[in-house]
């Protein structure tokens, strides 16, 4: 299976293991909850999907790379304690708490979450002295003489033997107690992650043209040369900062992340070409709807590489706009709930307690603590980080507006006016995004008609979570018309079902009515 399918399978396993009956008991008894064991090449994204699952399921995550551990740190240190059996005092060996189990309890203590995932990476590469203890833990969830707390699901990962000389094969008795599957590298599955995490458009477009170079490990006369999903992502982030600093993106930089000299060289050539396309096509003008007949003609006569690169440029700009609007809508919905609750408390407060800035201070503190608990649980995703950051900044801004007024009603009226202005700005930005999307559709139709480029563009929009959330919230006449005409999705409503799933993931449990 690919990484997306693996994520779905692990999430389902966690969900069924944490499912309870009416008495609060786990429907699958704790000792019958088989640990998940996934085998996949290094750098394929195994750790990343664990962070996504914890964030989306709002549970805690503790992650360890087992190659860094000795028997003592994983099992605990032995000590002698006195116990009384049958009226006789005897000396018994015990163990201090394992560093790994201690981390689980630490996260529970600071986050308040009683359920989570214990992710143990490279578990089939542990030292010879640690291997028996790890097999015992997978089978019975015990380190030393202490058990993993109930409510915690074990997910383990390992490398295939061809990628790591330290790999140890599990025996049948151990494998029969695990849920095992193998993950294969798949650019198509990784691409949806790339869109949602700001991977540079040049990287996505290059791999769209050369998907066989997404993942490669080969032995040459010069040694092992490799390119991994992790390498592409790290290179992308470096390129973004290099461009911001006006540093040259050259072969020396690329070779630090892509050790395969052939692939690094080809990407370097492509990146230079991509920069030329960026200069040749005034993408910002096209998004604003500026007529560009000469650009239509150039695009119509362009080769496939140039066409894919131009689509990448369009998608890069649009995805930033989609992410901004989706985040802003979530922020406004959260803040409007805070303001409604604050107004109610203000009306119910006694005269001496009617101090608006104190109420807002309390709200700020509650949100801050909520964010810190999610941080402590390692379950704060990138989108949630942005949302919390912007909500806290807005509440702080409204708190400062209270300093100039002594009457709570006037203070609240001032805050409400500021909030209404922000809502109008958000609505205007969302409308501009919609027009930009329609302008891109118009450009594609003028340049290439309803050919494969339009189908590719529709497919890429569908692969991006933010674009789908945006289209669900504000719609897109061209998107729905073309996806129907070109049969990108079937008539039974596959797209609508995906939109509904993504929408449920994005909603807060107590989401209020939209303010956008």
Short mmCIF file of C-alpha atoms in Angstrom, two decimals:
data_model
loop_
_atom_site.label_atom_id
_atom_site.label_comp_id
_atom_site.label_asym_id
_atom_site.label_seq_id
_atom_site.Cartn_x
_atom_site.Cartn_y
_atom_site.Cartn_z
CA UNK A 1 0.00 0.00 0.00
CA UNK A 2 1.07 3.63 -0.40
CA UNK A 3 1.58 6.13 2.40
CA UNK A 4 -1.96 7.54 2.13
CA UNK A 5 -3.50 4.08 2.41
CA UNK A 6 -1.19 3.31 5.33
CA UNK A 7 -2.38 6.44 7.12
CA UNK A 8 -6.00 5.42 6.62
CA UNK A 9 -5.33 1.89 7.87
CA UNK A 10 -3.48 3.07 10.99
CA UNK A 11 -6.17 5.65 11.76
CA UNK A 12 -8.85 2.97 11.53
CA UNK A 13 -6.85 0.69 13.82
CA UNK A 14 -6.46 3.43 16.41
CA UNK A 15 -10.15 4.29 16.18
CA UNK A 16 -11.36 0.72 16.75
CA UNK A 17 -8.88 0.17 19.60
CA UNK A 18 -10.12 3.31 21.38
CA UNK A 19 -13.79 2.53 20.79
CA UNK A 20 -15.70 1.92 24.04
CA UNK A 21 -19.00 0.38 25.06
CA UNK A 22 -21.66 2.00 27.23
CA UNK A 23 -19.72 1.02 30.36
CA UNK A 24 -16.56 2.82 29.26
CA UNK A 25 -14.74 -0.43 28.47
CA UNK A 26 -12.72 -0.86 25.30
CA UNK A 27 -14.63 -3.03 22.84
CA UNK A 28 -11.37 -4.73 21.86
CA UNK A 29 -9.68 -5.66 25.16
CA UNK A 30 -6.38 -3.92 25.76
CA UNK A 31 -4.26 -7.08 25.56
CA UNK A 32 -5.98 -8.09 22.32
CA UNK A 33 -5.14 -4.80 20.60
CA UNK A 34 -2.43 -5.87 18.19
CA UNK A 35 0.36 -3.33 17.67
CA UNK A 36 0.55 -2.01 14.11
CA UNK A 37 3.84 -2.79 12.37
CA UNK A 38 4.57 -1.07 9.07
CA UNK A 39 7.66 -1.71 6.99
CA UNK A 40 8.80 0.94 4.55
CA UNK A 41 11.92 2.49 3.07
CA UNK A 42 13.63 5.30 5.03
CA UNK A 43 12.41 8.85 4.41
CA UNK A 44 9.09 7.73 2.97
CA UNK A 45 6.97 9.68 5.47
CA UNK A 46 6.15 7.19 8.23
CA UNK A 47 6.75 9.67 11.06
CA UNK A 48 4.85 12.44 9.26
CA UNK A 49 1.64 10.41 9.00
CA UNK A 50 1.76 9.63 12.72
CA UNK A 51 1.81 13.35 13.51
CA UNK A 52 -1.12 13.89 11.13
CA UNK A 53 -3.18 11.08 12.70
CA UNK A 54 -2.60 12.37 16.24
CA UNK A 55 -3.58 15.90 15.20
CA UNK A 56 -6.70 14.84 13.29
CA UNK A 57 -7.88 12.44 16.03
CA UNK A 58 -6.99 14.91 18.81
CA UNK A 59 -5.02 12.35 20.80
CA UNK A 60 -1.48 12.39 22.17
CA UNK A 61 1.64 11.14 20.43
CA UNK A 62 4.95 9.94 21.83
CA UNK A 63 7.57 9.12 19.21
CA UNK A 64 10.90 7.34 19.61
CA UNK A 65 13.61 6.10 17.25
CA UNK A 66 14.63 2.82 18.83
CA UNK A 67 18.15 2.76 17.36
CA UNK A 68 19.05 5.49 19.85
CA UNK A 69 18.19 3.34 22.87
CA UNK A 70 20.12 0.92 25.00
CA UNK A 71 18.57 -1.89 26.99
CA UNK A 72 18.85 0.21 30.16
CA UNK A 73 17.08 3.32 28.79
CA UNK A 74 14.26 1.28 27.23
CA UNK A 75 13.81 -1.25 30.03
CA UNK A 76 14.82 0.75 33.09
CA UNK A 77 17.66 0.23 35.54
CA UNK A 78 17.59 -2.79 37.90
CA UNK A 79 17.55 -2.35 41.67
CA UNK A 80 16.98 -4.53 44.74
CA UNK A 81 13.91 -4.03 46.91
CA UNK A 82 12.73 -5.83 50.04
CA UNK A 83 9.34 -7.60 50.01
CA UNK A 84 7.54 -9.86 52.44
CA UNK A 85 6.18 -13.21 51.21
CA UNK A 86 4.59 -15.69 53.67
CA UNK A 87 5.94 -13.76 56.63
CA UNK A 88 9.49 -13.83 55.30
CA UNK A 89 11.44 -10.83 54.00
CA UNK A 90 13.11 -11.47 50.66
CA UNK A 91 15.21 -9.37 48.28
CA UNK A 92 13.57 -8.95 44.86
CA UNK A 93 14.97 -7.37 41.70
CA UNK A 94 12.93 -4.52 40.25
CA UNK A 95 13.34 -1.93 37.54
CA UNK A 96 13.10 1.82 37.48
CA UNK A 97 10.53 3.13 35.00
CA UNK A 98 11.54 2.92 31.36
CA UNK A 99 12.47 6.23 29.74
CA UNK A 100 9.89 5.48 27.04
CA UNK A 101 7.04 4.75 29.45
CA UNK A 102 8.06 7.75 31.55
CA UNK A 103 7.64 9.92 28.43
CA UNK A 104 4.12 8.57 27.98
CA UNK A 105 3.19 9.49 31.55
CA UNK A 106 4.90 12.87 31.12
CA UNK A 107 2.74 13.67 28.09
CA UNK A 108 -0.40 12.52 29.92
CA UNK A 109 0.50 14.75 32.86
CA UNK A 110 1.11 17.91 30.83
CA UNK A 111 -1.50 17.51 28.10
CA UNK A 112 -4.38 16.04 30.11
CA UNK A 113 -4.93 13.44 27.37
CA UNK A 114 -5.32 9.88 28.59
CA UNK A 115 -5.23 8.24 25.16
CA UNK A 116 -2.63 8.35 22.45
CA UNK A 117 -0.18 6.62 20.14
CA UNK A 118 3.25 5.33 21.12
CA UNK A 119 5.23 5.32 17.87
CA UNK A 120 8.43 3.27 17.87
CA UNK A 121 10.46 3.78 14.70
CA UNK A 122 13.21 1.48 13.36
CA UNK A 123 12.09 -1.18 15.80
CA UNK A 124 13.57 -4.02 13.77
CA UNK A 125 17.03 -2.41 13.95
CA UNK A 126 17.57 -2.40 17.73
CA UNK A 127 20.74 -3.70 19.38
CA UNK A 128 21.18 -7.37 20.16
CA UNK A 129 20.83 -6.77 23.90
CA UNK A 130 17.60 -4.78 23.48
CA UNK A 131 15.90 -7.07 20.93
CA UNK A 132 14.40 -9.60 23.42
CA UNK A 133 12.91 -6.82 25.55
CA UNK A 134 11.38 -5.15 22.47
CA UNK A 135 9.79 -8.40 21.33
CA UNK A 136 8.38 -8.87 24.83
CA UNK A 137 6.99 -5.34 24.75
CA UNK A 138 5.28 -5.85 21.39
CA UNK A 139 3.70 -9.06 22.67
CA UNK A 140 2.71 -8.02 26.20
CA UNK A 141 3.15 -4.20 26.31
CA UNK A 142 5.54 -4.48 29.27
CA UNK A 143 8.90 -2.78 29.80
CA UNK A 144 10.65 -4.16 32.88
CA UNK A 145 7.83 -4.71 35.36
CA UNK A 146 5.63 -1.83 34.16
CA UNK A 147 2.91 -1.92 31.54
CA UNK A 148 1.98 0.70 28.93
CA UNK A 149 -1.13 2.57 30.18
CA UNK A 150 -4.49 1.52 28.74
CA UNK A 151 -5.70 3.84 26.02
CA UNK A 152 -2.31 3.91 24.31
CA UNK A 153 -1.93 2.20 20.94
CA UNK A 154 1.45 0.90 19.82
CA UNK A 155 2.47 1.67 16.25
CA UNK A 156 5.88 0.40 15.18
CA UNK A 157 7.84 0.96 11.99
CA UNK A 158 10.86 -0.66 10.44
CA UNK A 159 13.05 -0.62 7.36
CA UNK A 160 13.30 -3.43 4.78
CA UNK A 161 16.59 -5.39 5.02
CA UNK A 162 17.87 -4.03 1.70
CA UNK A 163 18.01 -0.53 3.20
CA UNK A 164 19.52 -1.31 6.60
CA UNK A 165 22.15 -3.93 7.46
CA UNK A 166 21.00 -3.94 11.11
CA UNK A 167 17.51 -5.27 10.36
CA UNK A 168 16.42 -8.27 12.44
CA UNK A 169 13.63 -10.54 11.29
CA UNK A 170 10.78 -11.12 13.74
CA UNK A 171 9.84 -14.70 14.51
CA UNK A 172 6.40 -16.09 13.72
CA UNK A 173 5.30 -15.95 17.36
CA UNK A 174 5.87 -12.18 17.34
CA UNK A 175 4.46 -11.51 13.87
CA UNK A 176 1.29 -13.41 14.81
CA UNK A 177 0.65 -10.76 17.47
CA UNK A 178 1.06 -7.77 15.12
CA UNK A 179 -0.92 -6.07 12.35
CA UNK A 180 1.68 -6.01 9.58
CA UNK A 181 1.80 -4.29 6.21
CA UNK A 182 4.36 -2.92 3.78
CA UNK A 183 4.43 0.66 2.46
CA UNK A 184 5.63 1.41 -1.06
CA UNK A 185 6.83 4.81 -2.27
CA UNK A 186 4.19 6.61 -4.34
CA UNK A 187 4.50 10.17 -5.63
CA UNK A 188 0.77 10.44 -6.31
CA UNK A 189 -0.03 9.73 -2.66
CA UNK A 190 2.70 12.10 -1.41
CA UNK A 191 1.53 14.90 -3.68
CA UNK A 192 -1.62 15.68 -1.68
CA UNK A 193 0.58 16.04 1.41
CA UNK A 194 2.93 18.28 -0.58
CA UNK A 195 0.15 20.69 -1.55
CA UNK A 196 -1.03 21.01 2.04
CA UNK A 197 2.46 21.61 3.42
CA UNK A 198 3.79 24.29 1.10
CA UNK A 199 6.21 22.17 -0.96
CA UNK A 200 7.84 24.38 -3.61
CA UNK A 201 6.02 24.41 -6.95
CA UNK A 202 9.23 23.56 -8.82
CA UNK A 203 9.62 20.34 -6.81
CA UNK A 204 6.03 19.24 -7.44
CA UNK A 205 6.16 20.11 -11.15
CA UNK A 206 9.52 18.35 -11.61
CA UNK A 207 8.23 15.19 -9.96
CA UNK A 208 5.00 15.40 -11.94
CA UNK A 209 7.14 15.16 -15.05
CA UNK A 210 9.51 12.58 -13.55
CA UNK A 211 7.64 10.53 -10.93
CA UNK A 212 10.24 7.75 -11.19
CA UNK A 213 12.73 10.10 -9.48
CA UNK A 214 10.56 10.69 -6.44
CA UNK A 215 12.32 7.93 -4.53
CA UNK A 216 15.56 6.21 -5.47
CA UNK A 217 18.27 4.32 -3.60
CA UNK A 218 21.01 2.74 -5.71
CA UNK A 219 24.57 1.56 -5.29
CA UNK A 220 27.20 2.98 -7.65
CA UNK A 221 30.99 2.88 -7.88
CA UNK A 222 30.95 6.13 -5.90
CA UNK A 223 28.86 4.58 -3.11
CA UNK A 224 25.17 4.64 -2.26
CA UNK A 225 23.20 7.47 -3.88
CA UNK A 226 19.69 8.20 -2.73
CA UNK A 227 16.72 10.53 -3.07
CA UNK A 228 13.82 10.30 -0.61
CA UNK A 229 10.53 12.03 0.15
CA UNK A 230 12.18 13.55 3.22
CA UNK A 231 14.97 14.89 1.02
CA UNK A 232 12.55 16.56 -1.40
CA UNK A 233 10.62 18.18 1.44
CA UNK A 234 13.75 19.46 3.19
CA UNK A 235 15.16 20.76 -0.09
CA UNK A 236 11.86 22.53 -0.79
CA UNK A 237 11.96 24.36 2.54
CA UNK A 238 15.57 25.36 1.97
CA UNK A 239 14.74 26.71 -1.52
CA UNK A 240 11.88 28.81 -0.14
CA UNK A 241 14.18 30.51 2.37
CA UNK A 242 17.00 30.86 -0.17
CA UNK A 243 14.64 32.67 -2.53
CA UNK A 244 13.46 34.92 0.30
CA UNK A 245 17.09 35.81 1.09
CA UNK A 246 17.97 36.15 -2.62
CA UNK A 247 20.60 33.42 -2.26
CA UNK A 248 21.41 31.43 -5.42
CA UNK A 249 19.80 27.99 -5.62
CA UNK A 250 22.68 26.08 -7.17
CA UNK A 251 23.96 22.52 -7.49
CA UNK A 252 25.83 22.77 -4.19
CA UNK A 253 22.57 23.36 -2.30
CA UNK A 254 20.61 20.73 -4.21
CA UNK A 255 23.34 18.13 -3.72
CA UNK A 256 23.10 18.53 0.05
CA UNK A 257 19.58 17.06 -0.05
CA UNK A 258 19.60 14.90 -3.20
CA UNK A 259 22.71 12.73 -3.13
CA UNK A 260 21.95 11.07 -6.46
CA UNK A 261 24.10 13.21 -8.76
CA UNK A 262 22.04 12.50 -11.89
CA UNK A 263 18.72 13.46 -10.29
CA UNK A 264 20.25 16.46 -8.52
CA UNK A 265 21.73 17.67 -11.79
CA UNK A 266 18.48 17.27 -13.71
CA UNK A 267 16.50 19.06 -11.00
CA UNK A 268 19.05 21.90 -11.03
CA UNK A 269 18.56 22.35 -14.77
CA UNK A 270 14.79 22.17 -14.37
CA UNK A 271 14.78 24.70 -11.50
CA UNK A 272 16.62 27.23 -13.72
CA UNK A 273 14.06 26.63 -16.47
CA UNK A 274 11.21 26.95 -13.95
CA UNK A 275 12.51 30.37 -12.92
CA UNK A 276 12.46 31.46 -16.57
CA UNK A 277 8.83 30.34 -16.91
CA UNK A 278 8.02 32.32 -13.78
CA UNK A 279 9.45 35.46 -15.41
CA UNK A 280 7.89 34.85 -18.80
CA UNK A 281 4.34 34.30 -17.56
CA UNK A 282 2.96 37.14 -15.43
CA UNK A 283 1.00 34.78 -13.18
CA UNK A 284 -0.14 37.55 -10.84
CA UNK A 285 -1.62 39.47 -13.79
CA UNK A 286 -3.36 36.35 -15.07
CA UNK A 287 -4.89 35.75 -11.63
CA UNK A 288 -6.19 39.32 -11.63
CA UNK A 289 -7.85 38.70 -15.00
CA UNK A 290 -5.60 40.88 -17.14
CA UNK A 291 -6.02 40.07 -20.81
CA UNK A 292 -2.88 38.39 -22.12
CA UNK A 293 -3.37 37.17 -25.68
CA UNK A 294 0.40 36.90 -26.23
CA UNK A 295 0.62 34.60 -23.18
CA UNK A 296 -2.28 32.49 -24.46
CA UNK A 297 -0.40 32.05 -27.71
CA UNK A 298 2.86 31.20 -25.96
CA UNK A 299 1.13 28.66 -23.71
CA UNK A 300 -0.70 27.15 -26.72
CA UNK A 301 2.62 26.51 -28.46
CA UNK A 302 4.50 25.35 -25.36
CA UNK A 303 5.82 21.86 -24.81
CA UNK A 304 4.43 19.56 -22.14
CA UNK A 305 7.19 20.40 -19.65
CA UNK A 306 6.41 24.10 -19.89
CA UNK A 307 2.69 23.47 -19.58
CA UNK A 308 3.10 21.42 -16.41
CA UNK A 309 5.40 24.11 -14.99
CA UNK A 310 2.82 26.82 -15.69
CA UNK A 311 0.13 24.75 -13.99
CA UNK A 312 2.48 24.45 -11.01
CA UNK A 313 2.87 28.23 -10.87
CA UNK A 314 -0.90 28.71 -10.94
CA UNK A 315 -1.45 26.13 -8.23
CA UNK A 316 1.28 27.55 -6.00
CA UNK A 317 -0.34 31.00 -5.97
CA UNK A 318 -3.88 29.68 -5.63
CA UNK A 319 -2.99 27.28 -2.83
CA UNK A 320 -1.59 30.15 -0.76
CA UNK A 321 -4.86 32.02 -1.25
CA UNK A 322 -6.96 28.94 -0.41
CA UNK A 323 -4.99 28.28 2.78
CA UNK A 324 -5.25 31.93 3.83
CA UNK A 325 -9.03 32.05 3.35
CA UNK A 326 -9.72 28.70 5.01
CA UNK A 327 -7.58 29.63 8.00
CA UNK A 328 -9.15 33.08 8.29
CA UNK A 329 -12.64 31.63 8.22
CA UNK A 330 -11.75 29.22 11.04
CA UNK A 331 -10.23 32.09 13.04
CA UNK A 332 -13.28 34.31 12.62
CA UNK A 333 -15.66 31.51 13.59
CA UNK A 334 -13.64 30.89 16.73
CA UNK A 335 -13.39 34.58 17.66
CA UNK A 336 -17.09 35.25 17.11
CA UNK A 337 -17.88 32.49 19.63
CA UNK A 338 -15.49 34.14 22.09
CA UNK A 339 -17.15 37.54 21.61
CA UNK A 340 -20.65 36.11 22.04
CA UNK A 341 -19.62 34.33 25.21
CA UNK A 342 -17.89 37.46 26.50
CA UNK A 343 -20.92 39.64 25.79
CA UNK A 344 -23.14 37.22 27.69
CA UNK A 345 -20.80 37.17 30.69
CA UNK A 346 -20.61 40.95 30.61
CA UNK A 347 -24.40 41.24 30.75
CA UNK A 348 -24.62 38.76 33.64
CA UNK A 349 -21.73 40.20 35.68
CA UNK A 350 -22.19 42.27 38.79
CA UNK A 351 -21.41 45.98 38.57
CA UNK A 352 -17.98 45.68 40.20
CA UNK A 353 -17.07 42.75 37.94
CA UNK A 354 -18.00 44.36 34.64
CA UNK A 355 -14.44 44.75 33.39
CA UNK A 356 -14.16 43.72 29.74
CA UNK A 357 -10.40 43.44 29.55
CA UNK A 358 -10.38 40.89 32.38
CA UNK A 359 -12.90 38.75 30.55
CA UNK A 360 -10.76 38.91 27.42
CA UNK A 361 -7.66 38.12 29.44
CA UNK A 362 -9.40 35.00 30.73
CA UNK A 363 -10.34 33.98 27.17
CA UNK A 364 -6.76 34.53 26.00
CA UNK A 365 -5.42 32.41 28.85
CA UNK A 366 -7.89 29.59 28.14
CA UNK A 367 -6.95 29.48 24.45
CA UNK A 368 -3.25 29.68 25.26
CA UNK A 369 -3.47 26.79 27.72
CA UNK A 370 -5.50 24.76 25.22
CA UNK A 371 -2.79 25.27 22.61
CA UNK A 372 -0.03 24.38 25.07
CA UNK A 373 -1.84 21.16 25.99
CA UNK A 374 -2.02 20.18 22.33
CA UNK A 375 1.67 21.00 22.00
CA UNK A 376 2.46 18.84 25.00
CA UNK A 377 0.46 16.02 23.41
CA UNK A 378 2.39 16.45 20.11
CA UNK A 379 -0.98 16.70 18.37
CA UNK A 380 -0.85 20.26 17.05
CA UNK A 381 -0.88 20.23 13.26
CA UNK A 382 0.42 23.01 11.01
CA UNK A 383 -3.05 24.37 10.20
CA UNK A 384 -4.00 24.38 13.89
CA UNK A 385 -0.79 26.22 14.78
CA UNK A 386 -1.72 29.02 12.36
CA UNK A 387 -5.26 29.12 13.68
CA UNK A 388 -4.23 29.35 17.34
CA UNK A 389 -1.60 31.97 16.51
CA UNK A 390 -4.10 34.21 14.72
CA UNK A 391 -6.88 33.74 17.31
CA UNK A 392 -4.53 34.67 20.16
CA UNK A 393 -3.25 37.71 18.25
CA UNK A 394 -6.80 38.91 17.59
CA UNK A 395 -7.93 38.47 21.21
CA UNK A 396 -4.81 40.37 22.35
CA UNK A 397 -5.61 43.16 19.90
CA UNK A 398 -9.17 43.46 21.24
CA UNK A 399 -7.88 43.38 24.80
CA UNK A 400 -5.73 46.44 24.01
CA UNK A 401 -8.74 48.31 22.61
CA UNK A 402 -10.28 48.28 26.09
CA UNK A 403 -7.66 50.65 27.51
CA UNK A 404 -9.16 53.75 25.96
CA UNK A 405 -12.73 53.35 27.21
CA UNK A 406 -14.10 53.13 30.74
CA UNK A 407 -17.60 51.90 29.86
CA UNK A 408 -17.82 48.18 28.95
CA UNK A 409 -20.62 48.68 26.41
CA UNK A 410 -18.62 51.27 24.50
CA UNK A 411 -15.55 49.07 24.66
CA UNK A 412 -17.46 46.09 23.30
CA UNK A 413 -19.00 48.25 20.57
CA UNK A 414 -15.53 49.31 19.48
CA UNK A 415 -14.38 45.69 19.35
CA UNK A 416 -17.47 44.65 17.42
CA UNK A 417 -16.86 47.33 14.79
CA UNK A 418 -13.26 46.16 14.40
CA UNK A 419 -14.43 42.56 14.06
CA UNK A 420 -17.08 43.48 11.47
CA UNK A 421 -14.41 45.26 9.45
CA UNK A 422 -12.25 42.14 9.55
CA UNK A 423 -15.17 39.98 8.42
CA UNK A 424 -15.76 42.27 5.43
CA UNK A 425 -12.06 42.14 4.56
CA UNK A 426 -12.16 38.35 4.74
CA UNK A 427 -15.23 38.19 2.51
CA UNK A 428 -13.53 40.47 -0.02
CA UNK A 429 -10.37 38.33 -0.03
CA UNK A 430 -12.40 35.14 -0.48
CA UNK A 431 -14.22 36.71 -3.43
CA UNK A 432 -10.88 37.75 -4.95
CA UNK A 433 -9.67 34.17 -4.59
CA UNK A 434 -12.79 32.95 -6.38
CA UNK A 435 -12.21 35.40 -9.23
CA UNK A 436 -8.56 34.33 -9.45
CA UNK A 437 -9.63 30.69 -9.76
CA UNK A 438 -12.13 31.56 -12.49
CA UNK A 439 -9.45 33.59 -14.31
CA UNK A 440 -7.11 30.61 -14.34
CA UNK A 441 -9.88 28.42 -15.74
CA UNK A 442 -10.46 31.03 -18.45
CA UNK A 443 -6.74 31.15 -19.30
CA UNK A 444 -6.54 27.36 -19.54
CA UNK A 445 -9.58 27.25 -21.78
CA UNK A 446 -8.21 29.99 -24.06
CA UNK A 447 -4.75 28.40 -24.29
CA UNK A 448 -5.49 24.68 -24.40
CA UNK A 449 -9.23 24.17 -24.60
CA UNK A 450 -10.68 21.25 -22.65
CA UNK A 451 -7.64 19.05 -23.03
CA UNK A 452 -5.40 17.08 -20.70
CA UNK A 453 -4.05 20.25 -19.05
CA UNK A 454 -7.50 21.16 -17.75
CA UNK A 455 -8.00 17.62 -16.46
CA UNK A 456 -4.62 17.77 -14.71
CA UNK A 457 -5.50 21.12 -13.14
CA UNK A 458 -8.82 19.77 -11.87
CA UNK A 459 -7.09 16.69 -10.49
CA UNK A 460 -4.52 18.79 -8.64
CA UNK A 461 -7.23 20.98 -7.12
CA UNK A 462 -9.01 17.87 -5.93
CA UNK A 463 -5.83 16.50 -4.35
CA UNK A 464 -5.42 19.58 -2.15
CA UNK A 465 -7.36 19.70 1.12
CA UNK A 466 -7.41 23.51 1.32
CA UNK A 467 -8.69 23.96 -2.24
CA UNK A 468 -11.50 21.50 -1.57
CA UNK A 469 -12.45 23.23 1.68
CA UNK A 470 -12.43 26.57 -0.11
CA UNK A 471 -14.62 25.27 -2.94
CA UNK A 472 -17.04 23.75 -0.45
CA UNK A 473 -17.28 27.04 1.48
CA UNK A 474 -17.46 29.50 -1.41
CA UNK A 475 -18.05 27.36 -4.48
CA UNK A 476 -16.59 27.48 -7.98
CA UNK A 477 -18.88 27.38 -10.97
CA UNK A 478 -16.12 26.40 -13.39
CA UNK A 479 -14.74 23.68 -11.14
CA UNK A 480 -18.04 21.86 -10.77
CA UNK A 481 -18.95 22.37 -14.42
CA UNK A 482 -15.67 21.00 -15.75
CA UNK A 483 -15.40 18.13 -13.31
CA UNK A 484 -18.87 17.09 -14.43
CA UNK A 485 -18.22 17.54 -18.16
CA UNK A 486 -14.77 15.94 -18.11
CA UNK A 487 -15.79 13.15 -15.72
CA UNK A 488 -13.00 13.81 -13.26
CA UNK A 489 -15.38 12.36 -10.65
CA UNK A 490 -18.28 10.07 -11.27
CA UNK A 491 -21.91 11.08 -11.06
CA UNK A 492 -22.45 9.25 -7.77
CA UNK A 493 -21.00 12.08 -5.72
CA UNK A 494 -17.43 11.01 -4.94
CA UNK A 495 -16.33 14.63 -4.74
CA UNK A 496 -19.14 15.64 -2.43
CA UNK A 497 -18.30 12.76 -0.09
CA UNK A 498 -14.66 13.84 0.03
CA UNK A 499 -15.69 17.41 0.72
CA UNK A 500 -17.89 16.26 3.58
CA UNK A 501 -15.06 14.21 5.11
CA UNK A 502 -12.59 17.08 4.86
CA UNK A 503 -15.14 19.48 6.25
CA UNK A 504 -15.75 17.29 9.32
CA UNK A 505 -11.99 17.11 9.93
CA UNK A 506 -11.70 20.90 9.79
CA UNK A 507 -14.62 21.70 12.09
CA UNK A 508 -14.27 22.34 15.81
CA UNK A 509 -16.52 20.10 17.94
CA UNK A 510 -18.61 23.10 18.94
CA UNK A 511 -18.34 25.05 15.72
CA UNK A 512 -20.66 28.02 15.55
CA UNK A 513 -22.37 29.29 12.49
CA UNK A 514 -20.10 30.75 9.82
CA UNK A 515 -19.16 34.39 10.03
CA UNK A 516 -17.69 34.40 6.53
#
